[in-house]
mmCIF file of C-alpha atoms in Angstrom:
data_model
loop_
_atom_site.group_PDB
_atom_site.id
_atom_site.type_symbol
_atom_site.label_atom_id
_atom_site.label_comp_id
_atom_site.label_asym_id
_atom_site.label_seq_id
_atom_site.Cartn_x
_atom_site.Cartn_y
_atom_site.Cartn_z
ATOM 1 C CA UNK A 14 2.494 24.115 -8.267
ATOM 2 C CA UNK A 15 0.030 22.853 -10.776
ATOM 3 C CA UNK A 16 -3.652 24.674 -10.967
ATOM 4 C CA UNK A 17 -5.974 22.400 -12.175
ATOM 5 C CA UNK A 18 -9.398 23.718 -13.950
ATOM 6 C CA UNK A 19 -12.383 22.386 -12.236
ATOM 7 C CA UNK A 20 -15.909 22.492 -14.313
ATOM 8 C CA UNK A 21 -18.734 21.773 -11.733
ATOM 9 C CA UNK A 22 -22.278 20.741 -12.642
ATOM 10 C CA UNK A 23 -24.993 21.742 -10.073
ATOM 11 C CA UNK A 24 -27.900 18.753 -10.506
ATOM 12 C CA UNK A 25 -30.598 20.981 -9.499
ATOM 13 C CA UNK A 26 -32.190 23.737 -11.539
ATOM 14 C CA UNK A 27 -33.659 25.356 -8.803
ATOM 15 C CA UNK A 28 -32.953 28.967 -7.587
ATOM 16 C CA UNK A 29 -32.570 27.813 -4.166
ATOM 17 C CA UNK A 30 -30.879 24.613 -4.187
ATOM 18 C CA UNK A 31 -29.180 23.556 -1.664
ATOM 19 C CA UNK A 32 -26.672 21.547 -3.651
ATOM 20 C CA UNK A 33 -25.753 25.087 -5.039
ATOM 21 C CA UNK A 34 -25.116 25.900 -1.196
ATOM 22 C CA UNK A 35 -22.885 22.679 -0.957
ATOM 23 C CA UNK A 36 -20.991 23.806 -4.093
ATOM 24 C CA UNK A 37 -20.483 27.086 -2.521
ATOM 25 C CA UNK A 38 -18.972 25.401 0.504
ATOM 26 C CA UNK A 39 -16.950 22.915 -1.074
ATOM 27 C CA UNK A 40 -15.270 25.239 -3.205
ATOM 28 C CA UNK A 41 -14.348 27.405 -0.141
ATOM 29 C CA UNK A 42 -12.607 24.492 1.395
ATOM 30 C CA UNK A 43 -11.244 23.327 -1.501
ATOM 31 C CA UNK A 44 -7.430 23.224 -1.847
ATOM 32 C CA UNK A 45 -6.395 26.490 -3.510
ATOM 33 C CA UNK A 46 -4.672 24.802 -6.522
ATOM 34 C CA UNK A 47 -8.356 24.059 -7.745
ATOM 35 C CA UNK A 48 -9.974 26.594 -9.687
ATOM 36 C CA UNK A 49 -13.938 26.191 -10.421
ATOM 37 C CA UNK A 50 -16.321 27.023 -13.497
ATOM 38 C CA UNK A 51 -20.013 26.138 -13.243
ATOM 39 C CA UNK A 52 -21.111 24.614 -16.238
ATOM 40 C CA UNK A 53 -24.697 25.387 -16.977
ATOM 41 C CA UNK A 54 -27.335 22.809 -17.911
ATOM 42 C CA UNK A 55 -30.296 24.592 -17.830
ATOM 43 C CA UNK A 56 -31.159 25.840 -21.243
ATOM 44 C CA UNK A 57 -30.314 22.820 -22.986
ATOM 45 C CA UNK A 58 -33.018 21.345 -25.090
ATOM 46 C CA UNK A 59 -33.707 17.420 -24.709
ATOM 47 C CA UNK A 60 -31.244 15.087 -26.082
ATOM 48 C CA UNK A 61 -32.066 13.660 -29.229
ATOM 49 C CA UNK A 62 -29.867 11.638 -31.704
ATOM 50 C CA UNK A 63 -31.569 13.579 -34.700
ATOM 51 C CA UNK A 64 -29.028 16.606 -33.603
ATOM 52 C CA UNK A 65 -25.756 14.328 -33.470
ATOM 53 C CA UNK A 66 -24.346 15.712 -36.898
ATOM 54 C CA UNK A 67 -25.401 19.590 -35.785
ATOM 55 C CA UNK A 68 -25.460 20.458 -32.293
ATOM 56 C CA UNK A 69 -27.368 23.603 -31.175
ATOM 57 C CA UNK A 70 -25.269 25.972 -29.687
ATOM 58 C CA UNK A 71 -26.048 25.780 -25.915
ATOM 59 C CA UNK A 72 -24.746 21.739 -26.518
ATOM 60 C CA UNK A 73 -21.654 22.729 -28.299
ATOM 61 C CA UNK A 74 -21.123 25.414 -25.353
ATOM 62 C CA UNK A 75 -21.553 22.462 -22.833
ATOM 63 C CA UNK A 76 -18.835 20.320 -24.924
ATOM 64 C CA UNK A 77 -16.436 23.187 -24.878
ATOM 65 C CA UNK A 78 -16.660 23.849 -21.685
ATOM 66 C CA UNK A 79 -15.743 19.908 -20.016
ATOM 67 C CA UNK A 80 -13.277 20.376 -23.105
ATOM 68 C CA UNK A 81 -11.568 23.124 -21.001
ATOM 69 C CA UNK A 82 -11.934 21.477 -17.928
ATOM 70 C CA UNK A 83 -9.311 19.412 -16.389
ATOM 71 C CA UNK A 84 -11.323 17.422 -13.979
ATOM 72 C CA UNK A 85 -15.140 17.512 -12.961
ATOM 73 C CA UNK A 86 -17.334 17.698 -9.892
ATOM 74 C CA UNK A 87 -20.854 16.705 -9.788
ATOM 75 C CA UNK A 88 -23.061 18.158 -6.764
ATOM 76 C CA UNK A 89 -26.653 16.663 -7.280
ATOM 77 C CA UNK A 90 -29.580 15.957 -5.658
ATOM 78 C CA UNK A 91 -32.087 12.868 -5.556
ATOM 79 C CA UNK A 92 -35.112 12.893 -7.296
ATOM 80 C CA UNK A 93 -37.299 9.785 -7.242
ATOM 81 C CA UNK A 94 -33.786 7.545 -6.285
ATOM 82 C CA UNK A 95 -32.368 8.880 -8.977
ATOM 83 C CA UNK A 96 -30.253 11.811 -10.495
ATOM 84 C CA UNK A 97 -32.500 14.873 -11.719
ATOM 85 C CA UNK A 98 -33.578 14.520 -15.575
ATOM 86 C CA UNK A 99 -31.632 17.767 -16.320
ATOM 87 C CA UNK A 100 -28.195 16.558 -15.382
ATOM 88 C CA UNK A 101 -28.968 13.186 -17.068
ATOM 89 C CA UNK A 102 -29.979 15.348 -19.886
ATOM 90 C CA UNK A 103 -26.525 17.250 -20.138
ATOM 91 C CA UNK A 104 -24.490 13.831 -19.669
ATOM 92 C CA UNK A 105 -26.456 12.886 -22.749
ATOM 93 C CA UNK A 106 -25.487 15.287 -24.735
ATOM 94 C CA UNK A 107 -21.939 15.647 -23.698
ATOM 95 C CA UNK A 108 -21.108 11.751 -24.657
ATOM 96 C CA UNK A 109 -22.223 11.818 -28.115
ATOM 97 C CA UNK A 110 -22.381 11.507 -30.649
ATOM 98 C CA UNK A 111 -20.705 8.385 -30.859
ATOM 99 C CA UNK A 112 -17.068 8.713 -30.430
ATOM 100 C CA UNK A 113 -17.200 12.224 -28.913
ATOM 101 C CA UNK A 114 -17.413 11.686 -25.610
ATOM 102 C CA UNK A 115 -16.449 14.481 -23.614
ATOM 103 C CA UNK A 116 -16.256 12.501 -20.120
ATOM 104 C CA UNK A 117 -13.499 10.141 -21.297
ATOM 105 C CA UNK A 118 -11.152 9.534 -18.481
ATOM 106 C CA UNK A 119 -11.711 12.571 -16.976
ATOM 107 C CA UNK A 120 -11.386 12.607 -13.345
ATOM 108 C CA UNK A 121 -14.603 13.179 -11.693
ATOM 109 C CA UNK A 122 -16.236 13.472 -8.142
ATOM 110 C CA UNK A 123 -19.720 12.843 -7.385
ATOM 111 C CA UNK A 124 -21.169 14.645 -4.154
ATOM 112 C CA UNK A 125 -24.669 15.917 -2.995
ATOM 113 C CA UNK A 126 -27.105 16.773 -0.289
ATOM 114 C CA UNK A 127 -30.758 16.482 0.501
ATOM 115 C CA UNK A 128 -32.377 17.276 3.777
ATOM 116 C CA UNK A 129 -32.741 13.567 4.464
ATOM 117 C CA UNK A 130 -30.404 11.303 6.347
ATOM 118 C CA UNK A 131 -29.232 9.227 3.600
ATOM 119 C CA UNK A 132 -28.126 12.321 1.865
ATOM 120 C CA UNK A 133 -28.080 11.601 -1.915
ATOM 121 C CA UNK A 134 -26.946 7.856 -1.429
ATOM 122 C CA UNK A 135 -29.188 6.601 -4.216
ATOM 123 C CA UNK A 136 -28.807 9.477 -6.397
ATOM 124 C CA UNK A 137 -24.881 9.075 -6.578
ATOM 125 C CA UNK A 138 -25.314 5.498 -7.128
ATOM 126 C CA UNK A 139 -27.345 6.061 -10.256
ATOM 127 C CA UNK A 140 -24.891 8.673 -11.563
ATOM 128 C CA UNK A 141 -22.136 6.647 -10.560
ATOM 129 C CA UNK A 142 -23.360 3.827 -12.918
ATOM 130 C CA UNK A 143 -23.751 7.041 -15.668
ATOM 131 C CA UNK A 144 -20.113 8.064 -15.717
ATOM 132 C CA UNK A 145 -18.780 4.601 -15.236
ATOM 133 C CA UNK A 146 -20.350 3.644 -18.701
ATOM 134 C CA UNK A 147 -18.786 7.293 -20.281
ATOM 135 C CA UNK A 148 -15.597 6.116 -19.121
ATOM 136 C CA UNK A 149 -15.130 8.821 -16.225
ATOM 137 C CA UNK A 150 -12.427 8.311 -13.706
ATOM 138 C CA UNK A 151 -14.302 8.663 -10.713
ATOM 139 C CA UNK A 152 -13.074 9.106 -7.237
ATOM 140 C CA UNK A 153 -14.695 5.935 -5.175
ATOM 141 C CA UNK A 154 -13.573 7.315 -1.538
ATOM 142 C CA UNK A 155 -14.611 9.042 0.313
ATOM 143 C CA UNK A 156 -18.038 9.035 -0.549
ATOM 144 C CA UNK A 157 -20.193 12.227 0.719
ATOM 145 C CA UNK A 158 -23.754 12.022 1.317
ATOM 146 C CA UNK A 159 -24.586 15.142 2.828
ATOM 147 C CA UNK A 160 -27.302 16.078 5.025
ATOM 148 C CA UNK A 161 -28.077 19.473 4.259
ATOM 149 C CA UNK A 162 -29.455 21.913 7.483
ATOM 150 C CA UNK A 163 -29.659 25.562 7.678
ATOM 151 C CA UNK A 164 -27.601 25.374 10.864
ATOM 152 C CA UNK A 165 -25.029 23.933 9.027
ATOM 153 C CA UNK A 166 -24.280 25.749 6.158
ATOM 154 C CA UNK A 167 -24.761 29.437 5.465
ATOM 155 C CA UNK A 168 -26.525 30.656 2.069
ATOM 156 C CA UNK A 169 -23.012 31.937 0.857
ATOM 157 C CA UNK A 170 -21.506 28.366 1.664
ATOM 158 C CA UNK A 171 -20.002 28.746 5.221
ATOM 159 C CA UNK A 172 -20.109 25.639 6.696
ATOM 160 C CA UNK A 173 -20.830 26.537 10.679
ATOM 161 C CA UNK A 174 -20.224 23.162 11.814
ATOM 162 C CA UNK A 175 -16.267 22.124 12.852
ATOM 163 C CA UNK A 176 -16.934 18.381 12.017
ATOM 164 C CA UNK A 177 -18.591 19.266 8.562
ATOM 165 C CA UNK A 178 -16.124 21.647 7.687
ATOM 166 C CA UNK A 179 -13.198 19.173 8.245
ATOM 167 C CA UNK A 180 -14.764 16.040 6.440
ATOM 168 C CA UNK A 181 -15.661 18.793 3.207
ATOM 169 C CA UNK A 182 -12.287 19.863 3.364
ATOM 170 C CA UNK A 183 -10.935 16.485 3.779
ATOM 171 C CA UNK A 184 -12.987 15.236 0.632
ATOM 172 C CA UNK A 185 -11.787 18.662 -1.075
ATOM 173 C CA UNK A 186 -8.269 17.445 -0.578
ATOM 174 C CA UNK A 187 -8.544 14.020 -1.695
ATOM 175 C CA UNK A 188 -10.635 15.093 -4.857
ATOM 176 C CA UNK A 189 -7.456 17.025 -5.672
ATOM 177 C CA UNK A 190 -5.002 14.391 -5.122
ATOM 178 C CA UNK A 191 -7.447 11.911 -7.280
ATOM 179 C CA UNK A 192 -7.103 14.574 -9.839
ATOM 180 C CA UNK A 193 -3.394 14.780 -9.702
ATOM 181 C CA UNK A 194 -3.125 11.114 -10.308
ATOM 182 C CA UNK A 195 -5.651 10.582 -12.956
ATOM 183 C CA UNK A 196 -3.679 13.373 -14.973
ATOM 184 C CA UNK A 197 -0.239 11.998 -14.293
ATOM 185 C CA UNK A 198 -1.551 8.834 -15.948
ATOM 186 C CA UNK A 199 -4.010 10.234 -18.190
ATOM 187 C CA UNK A 200 -3.012 14.017 -19.235
ATOM 188 C CA UNK A 201 -5.778 15.736 -20.961
#
């Protein structure tokens, strides 16, 4: 059985991020043949084309982490009906300079949690548009707009609700199948 290396982004920089808790839950419920490594984004300077000829170390590390990944998972909150600036900044760094887009053909999943009833639906649509432009191969279904509550999620990613656990486990199984399908056609 092949093992797939999955890099994942937490869109929030908050030390108490509910999306970090969600990422722990997703990793716990993922098939055994997915191995996860967080790709940090908090230390990146703001992107500018002025850096295209000489990336700073943090941006080089970002591109190397993506390069070492066979697939990506984006776990993001919704800020002002879109994606957090830190996540968009990381995507801008990774997709540059022109001709060196780290997202080209990489299998990707988008998921997020919010305390609101529509989860992160609008942020995910915004992120999907950016990733489409970057030519990432996104899993389009199932979608996962998670309404977060402490009654459902424990701080270490345990899922206390059977229906939510089943849904998230199925989401991660679909992601694994998506990764395998994409990499069969477009090996990295």
